[in-house]
Amino acid sequence: MAWNVFKYCTALRALGSIMILVVIGIIGFTYYALVVANYGPSLFLGGFDSLLALLVLALFHFLLIMLLWSYFSVVVTDPGGVPPGWRPELDIEKSDGNQEYSSLTVGDSSSHIVRYCRKCNQYKPPRSHHCSVCGRCILKMDHHCVWVVNCVGAKNYKSFLLFLFYTFLETTVVAISLFPVFLVFFTDGDSDVTVSPGSLAATFVAFVLNITFALSVLGFLIMHIMLVIRNTTTIEAYEKHTAPNSPYNLGRKQNFEQVFGKDKLYWFVPLYTEDDMKRMPALRGLDFTSRSEESEPLQSL
């Protein structure tokens, strides 16, 4: 039997909001090392040092704002739950409840077979999954993320991707900016960088943390970019019976728009326009067009 990587997710309840404090703590520590200990004082040195410090601090604070905006958008945004009493748009014959339910549980999230959740006692829309941590079915569920203390689903997947994107940019900028001070650890004391031993130690730890996060998030970001290109989710990619190509793969442009929307001005912020929400049902997580459905009009000509 295939190993289910998600069966241990109930243990994540114990972490709770502690992870939010961990994220804030890492950001705060990095802020001290970069702004307070190093580039903040450089603003008053004059000349090129002040200009460089101004540029680094401006870029750092811009990315920090976007990172925090995206992060808390994932944390507070409901990923999308199945509406109470939702039923598929199919002509289902009336029959005994237990018989009907038992006949509608076959198939995975990429199939068009109607599914029923025995834990929620309701039908499951396509691409939805029951999260044992949240205790409910999540629309277009990707995974339950311990770092955001929330499920990543239809309505907050864009925010999650932007959080990864800005985290990678932020940690990369911090690592590059602190690299000259980091090298002081391996010099004989003849470096032009002058910082106190405490600040030097904080800089060393901050550099190691940020370069580690940058490399880790880069791999995770690349994985999710590939998922977006194929219009699939992490869970669908791990499902035992999922085909190599997602049946919802409509091409890179439409796949991208099903996550980020059509309005280009909103692609880099964790928001959707009202027009996108109205004209793109996939953003709400209930209606998805598959390749077979898209080709039906062509076949009838």
PDB file of C-alpha atoms in Angstrom:
ATOM      1  CA  MET A   1       0.000   0.000   0.000  1.00  0.00           C
ATOM      2  CA  ALA A   2       1.326   3.439  -0.943  1.00  0.00           C
ATOM      3  CA  TRP A   3       2.576   5.594   1.877  1.00  0.00           C
ATOM      4  CA  ASN A   4       0.216   8.475   2.600  1.00  0.00           C
ATOM      5  CA  VAL A   5       2.274  11.562   3.400  1.00  0.00           C
ATOM      6  CA  PHE A   6      -0.784  13.350   4.792  1.00  0.00           C
ATOM      7  CA  LYS A   7      -1.965  10.833   7.413  1.00  0.00           C
ATOM      8  CA  TYR A   8       0.139  12.377  10.198  1.00  0.00           C
ATOM      9  CA  CYS A   9      -1.247  15.901   9.722  1.00  0.00           C
ATOM     10  CA  THR A  10      -3.503  15.663  12.800  1.00  0.00           C
ATOM     11  CA  ALA A  11      -0.406  16.148  14.947  1.00  0.00           C
ATOM     12  CA  LEU A  12      -0.099  19.657  13.519  1.00  0.00           C
ATOM     13  CA  ARG A  13      -2.893  20.863  15.816  1.00  0.00           C
ATOM     14  CA  ALA A  14      -0.431  20.925  18.709  1.00  0.00           C
ATOM     15  CA  LEU A  15       1.671  23.605  17.033  1.00  0.00           C
ATOM     16  CA  GLY A  16      -1.246  26.013  16.697  1.00  0.00           C
ATOM     17  CA  SER A  17      -0.400  29.704  16.567  1.00  0.00           C
ATOM     18  CA  ILE A  18       3.119  29.090  17.856  1.00  0.00           C
ATOM     19  CA  MET A  19       4.317  28.980  14.249  1.00  0.00           C
ATOM     20  CA  ILE A  20       3.075  32.516  13.671  1.00  0.00           C
ATOM     21  CA  LEU A  21       5.210  33.660  16.601  1.00  0.00           C
ATOM     22  CA  VAL A  22       8.165  31.740  15.159  1.00  0.00           C
ATOM     23  CA  VAL A  23       7.777  33.511  11.805  1.00  0.00           C
ATOM     24  CA  ILE A  24       7.494  36.917  13.490  1.00  0.00           C
ATOM     25  CA  GLY A  25      10.505  36.088  15.659  1.00  0.00           C
ATOM     26  CA  ILE A  26      12.664  35.191  12.641  1.00  0.00           C
ATOM     27  CA  ILE A  27      11.595  38.370  10.862  1.00  0.00           C
ATOM     28  CA  GLY A  28      12.296  40.449  13.965  1.00  0.00           C
ATOM     29  CA  PHE A  29      15.742  38.921  14.421  1.00  0.00           C
ATOM     30  CA  THR A  30      16.570  39.552  10.762  1.00  0.00           C
ATOM     31  CA  TYR A  31      15.309  43.117  11.071  1.00  0.00           C
ATOM     32  CA  TYR A  32      17.655  43.745  13.986  1.00  0.00           C
ATOM     33  CA  ALA A  33      20.667  42.282  12.179  1.00  0.00           C
ATOM     34  CA  LEU A  34      20.123  44.138   8.908  1.00  0.00           C
ATOM     35  CA  VAL A  35      18.537  47.450   9.929  1.00  0.00           C
ATOM     36  CA  VAL A  36      19.582  48.130  13.527  1.00  0.00           C
ATOM     37  CA  ALA A  37      23.023  46.565  13.608  1.00  0.00           C
ATOM     38  CA  ASN A  38      24.300  47.269  10.101  1.00  0.00           C
ATOM     39  CA  TYR A  39      22.583  49.411   7.461  1.00  0.00           C
ATOM     40  CA  GLY A  40      20.684  51.733   9.780  1.00  0.00           C
ATOM     41  CA  PRO A  41      23.864  53.290  11.204  1.00  0.00           C
ATOM     42  CA  SER A  42      25.365  53.433   7.693  1.00  0.00           C
ATOM     43  CA  LEU A  43      22.751  56.007   6.703  1.00  0.00           C
ATOM     44  CA  PHE A  44      24.686  58.628   8.687  1.00  0.00           C
ATOM     45  CA  LEU A  45      28.124  57.875   7.235  1.00  0.00           C
ATOM     46  CA  GLY A  46      27.611  59.976   4.124  1.00  0.00           C
ATOM     47  CA  GLY A  47      28.732  59.382   0.571  1.00  0.00           C
ATOM     48  CA  PHE A  48      28.350  56.032  -1.174  1.00  0.00           C
ATOM     49  CA  ASP A  49      27.785  54.161   2.102  1.00  0.00           C
ATOM     50  CA  SER A  50      24.672  56.200   2.842  1.00  0.00           C
ATOM     51  CA  LEU A  51      23.328  55.745  -0.689  1.00  0.00           C
ATOM     52  CA  LEU A  52      23.894  51.986  -0.569  1.00  0.00           C
ATOM     53  CA  ALA A  53      22.257  51.748   2.856  1.00  0.00           C
ATOM     54  CA  LEU A  54      19.259  53.734   1.615  1.00  0.00           C
ATOM     55  CA  LEU A  55      18.788  51.446  -1.386  1.00  0.00           C
ATOM     56  CA  VAL A  56      19.141  48.267   0.688  1.00  0.00           C
ATOM     57  CA  LEU A  57      16.747  49.490   3.378  1.00  0.00           C
ATOM     58  CA  ALA A  58      14.166  50.687   0.839  1.00  0.00           C
ATOM     59  CA  LEU A  59      14.178  47.344  -0.980  1.00  0.00           C
ATOM     60  CA  PHE A  60      14.171  45.396   2.294  1.00  0.00           C
ATOM     61  CA  HIS A  61      11.178  47.276   3.715  1.00  0.00           C
ATOM     62  CA  PHE A  62       9.197  47.040   0.465  1.00  0.00           C
ATOM     63  CA  LEU A  63       9.692  43.267   0.283  1.00  0.00           C
ATOM     64  CA  LEU A  64       8.970  42.955   4.002  1.00  0.00           C
ATOM     65  CA  ILE A  65       5.621  44.729   3.592  1.00  0.00           C
ATOM     66  CA  MET A  66       4.658  42.493   0.666  1.00  0.00           C
ATOM     67  CA  LEU A  67       5.826  39.390   2.536  1.00  0.00           C
ATOM     68  CA  LEU A  68       3.793  40.203   5.654  1.00  0.00           C
ATOM     69  CA  TRP A  69       0.760  41.208   3.589  1.00  0.00           C
ATOM     70  CA  SER A  70       0.854  37.908   1.689  1.00  0.00           C
ATOM     71  CA  TYR A  71       1.586  35.872   4.819  1.00  0.00           C
ATOM     72  CA  PHE A  72      -1.269  37.203   6.912  1.00  0.00           C
ATOM     73  CA  SER A  73      -3.578  36.975   3.909  1.00  0.00           C
ATOM     74  CA  VAL A  74      -2.940  33.226   3.876  1.00  0.00           C
ATOM     75  CA  VAL A  75      -3.394  33.029   7.656  1.00  0.00           C
ATOM     76  CA  VAL A  76      -6.722  34.902   7.884  1.00  0.00           C
ATOM     77  CA  THR A  77      -8.312  34.043   4.525  1.00  0.00           C
ATOM     78  CA  ASP A  78     -10.741  31.140   4.507  1.00  0.00           C
ATOM     79  CA  PRO A  79      -9.329  28.699   1.921  1.00  0.00           C
ATOM     80  CA  GLY A  80     -12.880  27.819   0.891  1.00  0.00           C
ATOM     81  CA  GLY A  81     -15.326  25.401   2.438  1.00  0.00           C
ATOM     82  CA  VAL A  82     -18.089  23.381   0.806  1.00  0.00           C
ATOM     83  CA  PRO A  83     -21.357  25.354   1.022  1.00  0.00           C
ATOM     84  CA  PRO A  84     -23.884  23.639   3.339  1.00  0.00           C
ATOM     85  CA  GLY A  85     -26.239  21.415   1.375  1.00  0.00           C
ATOM     86  CA  TRP A  86     -24.156  21.582  -1.794  1.00  0.00           C
ATOM     87  CA  ARG A  87     -25.145  18.958  -4.355  1.00  0.00           C
ATOM     88  CA  PRO A  88     -23.654  18.202  -7.769  1.00  0.00           C
ATOM     89  CA  GLU A  89     -25.605  19.294 -10.809  1.00  0.00           C
ATOM     90  CA  LEU A  90     -26.593  15.751 -11.725  1.00  0.00           C
ATOM     91  CA  ASP A  91     -29.915  13.967 -11.918  1.00  0.00           C
ATOM     92  CA  ILE A  92     -29.400  11.537  -9.051  1.00  0.00           C
ATOM     93  CA  GLU A  93     -32.175   9.014  -8.574  1.00  0.00           C
ATOM     94  CA  LYS A  94     -33.792   8.971  -5.173  1.00  0.00           C
ATOM     95  CA  SER A  95     -32.778   5.868  -3.285  1.00  0.00           C
ATOM     96  CA  ASP A  96     -31.850   4.674   0.152  1.00  0.00           C
ATOM     97  CA  GLY A  97     -29.307   7.024   1.664  1.00  0.00           C
ATOM     98  CA  ASN A  98     -26.678   4.444   2.532  1.00  0.00           C
ATOM     99  CA  GLN A  99     -26.848   2.844  -0.918  1.00  0.00           C
ATOM    100  CA  GLU A 100     -26.532   6.216  -2.639  1.00  0.00           C
ATOM    101  CA  TYR A 101     -23.562   7.242  -0.517  1.00  0.00           C
ATOM    102  CA  SER A 102     -21.718   3.987  -0.952  1.00  0.00           C
ATOM    103  CA  SER A 103     -22.058   4.219  -4.749  1.00  0.00           C
ATOM    104  CA  LEU A 104     -20.728   7.784  -4.889  1.00  0.00           C
ATOM    105  CA  THR A 105     -17.417   7.404  -3.101  1.00  0.00           C
ATOM    106  CA  VAL A 106     -15.445   5.929  -6.002  1.00  0.00           C
ATOM    107  CA  GLY A 107     -12.823   7.982  -7.810  1.00  0.00           C
ATOM    108  CA  ASP A 108     -10.231  10.598  -6.963  1.00  0.00           C
ATOM    109  CA  SER A 109     -10.471  14.381  -7.053  1.00  0.00           C
ATOM    110  CA  SER A 110      -9.506  14.560 -10.723  1.00  0.00           C
ATOM    111  CA  SER A 111     -12.390  12.370 -11.868  1.00  0.00           C
ATOM    112  CA  HIS A 112     -15.927  13.412 -12.683  1.00  0.00           C
ATOM    113  CA  ILE A 113     -17.458  10.796 -10.396  1.00  0.00           C
ATOM    114  CA  VAL A 114     -19.528  12.335  -7.631  1.00  0.00           C
ATOM    115  CA  ARG A 115     -17.861  11.918  -4.262  1.00  0.00           C
ATOM    116  CA  TYR A 116     -19.290  11.974  -0.764  1.00  0.00           C
ATOM    117  CA  CYS A 117     -17.487  12.832   2.494  1.00  0.00           C
ATOM    118  CA  ARG A 118     -18.556  10.531   5.321  1.00  0.00           C
ATOM    119  CA  LYS A 119     -16.897  12.791   7.909  1.00  0.00           C
ATOM    120  CA  CYS A 120     -18.733  15.951   6.827  1.00  0.00           C
ATOM    121  CA  ASN A 121     -21.854  14.033   5.714  1.00  0.00           C
ATOM    122  CA  GLN A 122     -22.108  15.960   2.475  1.00  0.00           C
ATOM    123  CA  TYR A 123     -21.101  15.791  -1.167  1.00  0.00           C
ATOM    124  CA  LYS A 124     -17.589  16.830  -2.183  1.00  0.00           C
ATOM    125  CA  PRO A 125     -17.097  19.124  -5.199  1.00  0.00           C
ATOM    126  CA  PRO A 126     -14.332  18.240  -7.672  1.00  0.00           C
ATOM    127  CA  ARG A 127     -10.788  18.765  -6.366  1.00  0.00           C
ATOM    128  CA  SER A 128     -11.939  19.144  -2.742  1.00  0.00           C
ATOM    129  CA  HIS A 129     -10.505  17.110   0.132  1.00  0.00           C
ATOM    130  CA  HIS A 130     -11.287  16.624   3.795  1.00  0.00           C
ATOM    131  CA  CYS A 131      -8.662  18.171   6.083  1.00  0.00           C
ATOM    132  CA  SER A 132      -8.341  16.296   9.353  1.00  0.00           C
ATOM    133  CA  VAL A 133      -6.664  19.317  10.955  1.00  0.00           C
ATOM    134  CA  CYS A 134      -9.393  21.810  10.033  1.00  0.00           C
ATOM    135  CA  GLY A 135     -12.117  19.193  10.382  1.00  0.00           C
ATOM    136  CA  ARG A 136     -13.892  20.017   7.112  1.00  0.00           C
ATOM    137  CA  CYS A 137     -13.652  19.660   3.342  1.00  0.00           C
ATOM    138  CA  ILE A 138     -11.541  22.327   1.616  1.00  0.00           C
ATOM    139  CA  LEU A 139     -12.179  23.484  -1.945  1.00  0.00           C
ATOM    140  CA  LYS A 140      -9.270  22.735  -4.275  1.00  0.00           C
ATOM    141  CA  MET A 141      -7.189  21.802  -1.255  1.00  0.00           C
ATOM    142  CA  ASP A 142      -3.435  21.882  -1.866  1.00  0.00           C
ATOM    143  CA  HIS A 143      -2.166  21.042   1.617  1.00  0.00           C
ATOM    144  CA  HIS A 144      -2.395  22.079   5.255  1.00  0.00           C
ATOM    145  CA  CYS A 145       0.541  24.370   5.949  1.00  0.00           C
ATOM    146  CA  VAL A 146       1.949  24.449   9.466  1.00  0.00           C
ATOM    147  CA  TRP A 147       3.718  27.761   8.797  1.00  0.00           C
ATOM    148  CA  VAL A 148       0.467  29.611   8.122  1.00  0.00           C
ATOM    149  CA  VAL A 149      -1.666  27.558  10.573  1.00  0.00           C
ATOM    150  CA  ASN A 150      -4.264  27.149   7.840  1.00  0.00           C
ATOM    151  CA  CYS A 151      -5.203  25.074   4.856  1.00  0.00           C
ATOM    152  CA  VAL A 152      -4.041  26.260   1.459  1.00  0.00           C
ATOM    153  CA  GLY A 153      -7.011  26.062  -0.888  1.00  0.00           C
ATOM    154  CA  ALA A 154      -8.853  27.783  -3.707  1.00  0.00           C
ATOM    155  CA  LYS A 155      -9.239  31.190  -2.081  1.00  0.00           C
ATOM    156  CA  ASN A 156      -5.789  31.646  -0.520  1.00  0.00           C
ATOM    157  CA  TYR A 157      -3.504  29.690  -2.872  1.00  0.00           C
ATOM    158  CA  LYS A 158      -2.502  32.891  -4.681  1.00  0.00           C
ATOM    159  CA  SER A 159      -1.559  34.516  -1.365  1.00  0.00           C
ATOM    160  CA  PHE A 160       0.459  31.435  -0.443  1.00  0.00           C
ATOM    161  CA  LEU A 161       2.414  31.532  -3.706  1.00  0.00           C
ATOM    162  CA  LEU A 162       3.089  35.249  -3.273  1.00  0.00           C
ATOM    163  CA  PHE A 163       4.244  34.553   0.283  1.00  0.00           C
ATOM    164  CA  LEU A 164       6.773  32.048  -1.091  1.00  0.00           C
ATOM    165  CA  PHE A 165       7.808  34.469  -3.831  1.00  0.00           C
ATOM    166  CA  TYR A 166       8.395  37.459  -1.548  1.00  0.00           C
ATOM    167  CA  THR A 167      10.029  35.284   1.103  1.00  0.00           C
ATOM    168  CA  PHE A 168      12.551  34.076  -1.458  1.00  0.00           C
ATOM    169  CA  LEU A 169      13.270  37.629  -2.649  1.00  0.00           C
ATOM    170  CA  GLU A 170      13.503  38.978   0.899  1.00  0.00           C
ATOM    171  CA  THR A 171      15.822  36.270   2.214  1.00  0.00           C
ATOM    172  CA  THR A 172      18.009  36.550  -0.878  1.00  0.00           C
ATOM    173  CA  VAL A 173      18.337  40.323  -0.453  1.00  0.00           C
ATOM    174  CA  VAL A 174      19.171  39.906   3.238  1.00  0.00           C
ATOM    175  CA  ALA A 175      21.756  37.203   2.551  1.00  0.00           C
ATOM    176  CA  ILE A 176      23.492  39.282  -0.139  1.00  0.00           C
ATOM    177  CA  SER A 177      23.404  42.425   2.009  1.00  0.00           C
ATOM    178  CA  LEU A 178      24.866  40.695   5.069  1.00  0.00           C
ATOM    179  CA  PHE A 179      27.468  38.708   3.146  1.00  0.00           C
ATOM    180  CA  PRO A 180      30.286  41.313   3.542  1.00  0.00           C
ATOM    181  CA  VAL A 181      29.800  41.329   7.311  1.00  0.00           C
ATOM    182  CA  PHE A 182      29.542  37.541   7.347  1.00  0.00           C
ATOM    183  CA  LEU A 183      33.020  37.354   5.787  1.00  0.00           C
ATOM    184  CA  VAL A 184      34.447  39.181   8.817  1.00  0.00           C
ATOM    185  CA  PHE A 185      34.281  35.866  10.677  1.00  0.00           C
ATOM    186  CA  PHE A 186      36.883  34.470   8.292  1.00  0.00           C
ATOM    187  CA  THR A 187      39.251  37.413   8.114  1.00  0.00           C
ATOM    188  CA  ASP A 188      42.184  38.367  10.305  1.00  0.00           C
ATOM    189  CA  GLY A 189      40.564  41.559  11.546  1.00  0.00           C
ATOM    190  CA  ASP A 190      41.806  43.808   8.714  1.00  0.00           C
ATOM    191  CA  SER A 191      38.337  44.259   7.196  1.00  0.00           C
ATOM    192  CA  ASP A 192      36.788  47.696   6.713  1.00  0.00           C
ATOM    193  CA  VAL A 193      33.564  46.483   8.346  1.00  0.00           C
ATOM    194  CA  THR A 194      33.424  47.598  11.980  1.00  0.00           C
ATOM    195  CA  VAL A 195      30.673  46.136  14.135  1.00  0.00           C
ATOM    196  CA  SER A 196      30.464  45.091  17.758  1.00  0.00           C
ATOM    197  CA  PRO A 197      30.917  41.410  18.676  1.00  0.00           C
ATOM    198  CA  GLY A 198      27.212  41.119  19.560  1.00  0.00           C
ATOM    199  CA  SER A 199      26.100  42.604  16.268  1.00  0.00           C
ATOM    200  CA  LEU A 200      28.600  40.442  14.431  1.00  0.00           C
ATOM    201  CA  ALA A 201      27.173  37.318  16.041  1.00  0.00           C
ATOM    202  CA  ALA A 202      23.602  38.384  15.217  1.00  0.00           C
ATOM    203  CA  THR A 203      24.645  39.075  11.637  1.00  0.00           C
ATOM    204  CA  PHE A 204      26.265  35.647  11.334  1.00  0.00           C
ATOM    205  CA  VAL A 205      23.114  33.861  12.571  1.00  0.00           C
ATOM    206  CA  ALA A 206      20.825  36.012  10.419  1.00  0.00           C
ATOM    207  CA  PHE A 207      22.911  35.308   7.322  1.00  0.00           C
ATOM    208  CA  VAL A 208      22.840  31.552   7.895  1.00  0.00           C
ATOM    209  CA  LEU A 209      19.082  31.597   8.575  1.00  0.00           C
ATOM    210  CA  ASN A 210      18.268  33.641   5.504  1.00  0.00           C
ATOM    211  CA  ILE A 211      20.496  31.755   3.073  1.00  0.00           C
ATOM    212  CA  THR A 212      18.971  28.508   4.358  1.00  0.00           C
ATOM    213  CA  PHE A 213      15.420  29.785   3.940  1.00  0.00           C
ATOM    214  CA  ALA A 214      16.223  31.206   0.491  1.00  0.00           C
ATOM    215  CA  LEU A 215      17.456  27.854  -0.803  1.00  0.00           C
ATOM    216  CA  SER A 216      14.614  25.911   0.837  1.00  0.00           C
ATOM    217  CA  VAL A 217      11.869  28.240  -0.369  1.00  0.00           C
ATOM    218  CA  LEU A 218      13.359  28.288  -3.874  1.00  0.00           C
ATOM    219  CA  GLY A 219      12.852  24.538  -4.205  1.00  0.00           C
ATOM    220  CA  PHE A 220       9.325  24.776  -2.828  1.00  0.00           C
ATOM    221  CA  LEU A 221       8.537  27.724  -5.128  1.00  0.00           C
ATOM    222  CA  ILE A 222       9.769  25.860  -8.206  1.00  0.00           C
ATOM    223  CA  MET A 223       7.594  22.873  -7.273  1.00  0.00           C
ATOM    224  CA  HIS A 224       4.478  25.032  -6.989  1.00  0.00           C
ATOM    225  CA  ILE A 225       5.254  26.837 -10.242  1.00  0.00           C
ATOM    226  CA  MET A 226       5.262  23.447 -11.958  1.00  0.00           C
ATOM    227  CA  LEU A 227       1.945  22.587 -10.295  1.00  0.00           C
ATOM    228  CA  VAL A 228       0.397  25.864 -11.490  1.00  0.00           C
ATOM    229  CA  ILE A 229       1.654  25.258 -15.033  1.00  0.00           C
ATOM    230  CA  ARG A 230      -0.033  21.809 -15.052  1.00  0.00           C
ATOM    231  CA  ASN A 231      -3.103  23.077 -13.151  1.00  0.00           C
ATOM    232  CA  THR A 232      -2.812  20.509 -10.398  1.00  0.00           C
ATOM    233  CA  THR A 233      -2.400  20.539  -6.617  1.00  0.00           C
ATOM    234  CA  THR A 234       0.049  18.931  -4.231  1.00  0.00           C
ATOM    235  CA  ILE A 235      -2.542  16.389  -3.105  1.00  0.00           C
ATOM    236  CA  GLU A 236      -3.557  15.551  -6.673  1.00  0.00           C
ATOM    237  CA  ALA A 237       0.107  15.040  -7.545  1.00  0.00           C
ATOM    238  CA  TYR A 238       0.397  12.446  -4.769  1.00  0.00           C
ATOM    239  CA  GLU A 239      -2.905  10.666  -5.368  1.00  0.00           C
ATOM    240  CA  LYS A 240      -2.386   7.032  -6.271  1.00  0.00           C
ATOM    241  CA  HIS A 241      -4.682   6.996  -9.296  1.00  0.00           C
ATOM    242  CA  THR A 242      -3.954  10.470 -10.661  1.00  0.00           C
ATOM    243  CA  ALA A 243      -2.891  10.565 -14.300  1.00  0.00           C
ATOM    244  CA  PRO A 244       0.490  12.164 -15.149  1.00  0.00           C
ATOM    245  CA  ASN A 245      -1.282  15.110 -16.811  1.00  0.00           C
ATOM    246  CA  SER A 246      -4.032  16.948 -14.983  1.00  0.00           C
ATOM    247  CA  PRO A 247      -7.434  16.716 -16.697  1.00  0.00           C
ATOM    248  CA  TYR A 248      -7.850  20.387 -15.768  1.00  0.00           C
ATOM    249  CA  ASN A 249      -4.763  21.428 -17.730  1.00  0.00           C
ATOM    250  CA  LEU A 250      -6.081  24.110 -20.126  1.00  0.00           C
ATOM    251  CA  GLY A 251      -2.719  25.526 -21.168  1.00  0.00           C
ATOM    252  CA  ARG A 252      -0.256  27.678 -19.260  1.00  0.00           C
ATOM    253  CA  LYS A 253      -2.102  30.971 -19.740  1.00  0.00           C
ATOM    254  CA  GLN A 254      -5.486  29.739 -18.515  1.00  0.00           C
ATOM    255  CA  ASN A 255      -3.871  27.658 -15.768  1.00  0.00           C
ATOM    256  CA  PHE A 256      -2.063  30.744 -14.499  1.00  0.00           C
ATOM    257  CA  GLU A 257      -5.209  32.855 -14.626  1.00  0.00           C
ATOM    258  CA  GLN A 258      -7.133  30.266 -12.584  1.00  0.00           C
ATOM    259  CA  VAL A 259      -4.775  31.073  -9.709  1.00  0.00           C
ATOM    260  CA  PHE A 260      -3.793  34.726 -10.218  1.00  0.00           C
ATOM    261  CA  GLY A 261      -6.788  36.099 -12.111  1.00  0.00           C
ATOM    262  CA  LYS A 262      -6.922  37.950 -15.427  1.00  0.00           C
ATOM    263  CA  ASP A 263      -6.134  41.466 -14.172  1.00  0.00           C
ATOM    264  CA  LYS A 264      -2.365  41.920 -14.527  1.00  0.00           C
ATOM    265  CA  LEU A 265      -2.304  44.819 -12.037  1.00  0.00           C
ATOM    266  CA  TYR A 266      -3.315  42.386  -9.278  1.00  0.00           C
ATOM    267  CA  TRP A 267      -0.934  39.553 -10.096  1.00  0.00           C
ATOM    268  CA  PHE A 268       1.639  40.608  -7.481  1.00  0.00           C
ATOM    269  CA  VAL A 269      -0.745  41.460  -4.634  1.00  0.00           C
ATOM    270  CA  PRO A 270      -2.810  38.994  -2.554  1.00  0.00           C
ATOM    271  CA  LEU A 271      -6.119  40.345  -3.861  1.00  0.00           C
ATOM    272  CA  TYR A 272      -8.626  39.685  -6.637  1.00  0.00           C
ATOM    273  CA  THR A 273     -10.771  42.182  -8.486  1.00  0.00           C
ATOM    274  CA  GLU A 274     -14.535  41.849  -8.203  1.00  0.00           C
ATOM    275  CA  ASP A 275     -14.718  41.238 -11.947  1.00  0.00           C
ATOM    276  CA  ASP A 276     -12.286  38.321 -11.698  1.00  0.00           C
ATOM    277  CA  MET A 277     -14.260  36.780  -8.856  1.00  0.00           C
ATOM    278  CA  LYS A 278     -17.475  37.026 -10.881  1.00  0.00           C
ATOM    279  CA  ARG A 279     -16.190  35.842 -14.255  1.00  0.00           C
ATOM    280  CA  MET A 280     -13.837  33.101 -13.010  1.00  0.00           C
ATOM    281  CA  PRO A 281     -15.680  30.433 -10.973  1.00  0.00           C
ATOM    282  CA  ALA A 282     -12.397  28.543 -10.473  1.00  0.00           C
ATOM    283  CA  LEU A 283     -11.219  31.278  -8.081  1.00  0.00           C
ATOM    284  CA  ARG A 284     -14.117  30.335  -5.788  1.00  0.00           C
ATOM    285  CA  GLY A 285     -13.153  26.680  -5.959  1.00  0.00           C
ATOM    286  CA  LEU A 286     -16.451  25.138  -7.071  1.00  0.00           C
ATOM    287  CA  ASP A 287     -16.498  25.055 -10.877  1.00  0.00           C
ATOM    288  CA  PHE A 288     -13.593  23.845 -13.016  1.00  0.00           C
ATOM    289  CA  THR A 289     -13.355  23.270 -16.739  1.00  0.00           C
ATOM    290  CA  SER A 290     -11.593  20.101 -17.810  1.00  0.00           C
ATOM    291  CA  ARG A 291      -9.938  19.395 -21.143  1.00  0.00           C
ATOM    292  CA  SER A 292     -12.734  17.010 -22.127  1.00  0.00           C
ATOM    293  CA  GLU A 293     -15.406  19.631 -21.406  1.00  0.00           C
ATOM    294  CA  GLU A 294     -13.483  22.298 -23.317  1.00  0.00           C
ATOM    295  CA  SER A 295     -13.244  20.071 -26.398  1.00  0.00           C
ATOM    296  CA  GLU A 296     -16.911  19.062 -26.494  1.00  0.00           C
ATOM    297  CA  PRO A 297     -18.079  22.086 -28.565  1.00  0.00           C
ATOM    298  CA  LEU A 298     -15.335  21.360 -31.116  1.00  0.00           C
ATOM    299  CA  GLN A 299     -16.374  17.739 -31.438  1.00  0.00           C
ATOM    300  CA  SER A 300     -19.989  18.695 -32.097  1.00  0.00           C
ATOM    301  CA  LEU A 301     -19.125  20.867 -35.095  1.00  0.00           C
TER     302      LEU A 301
END
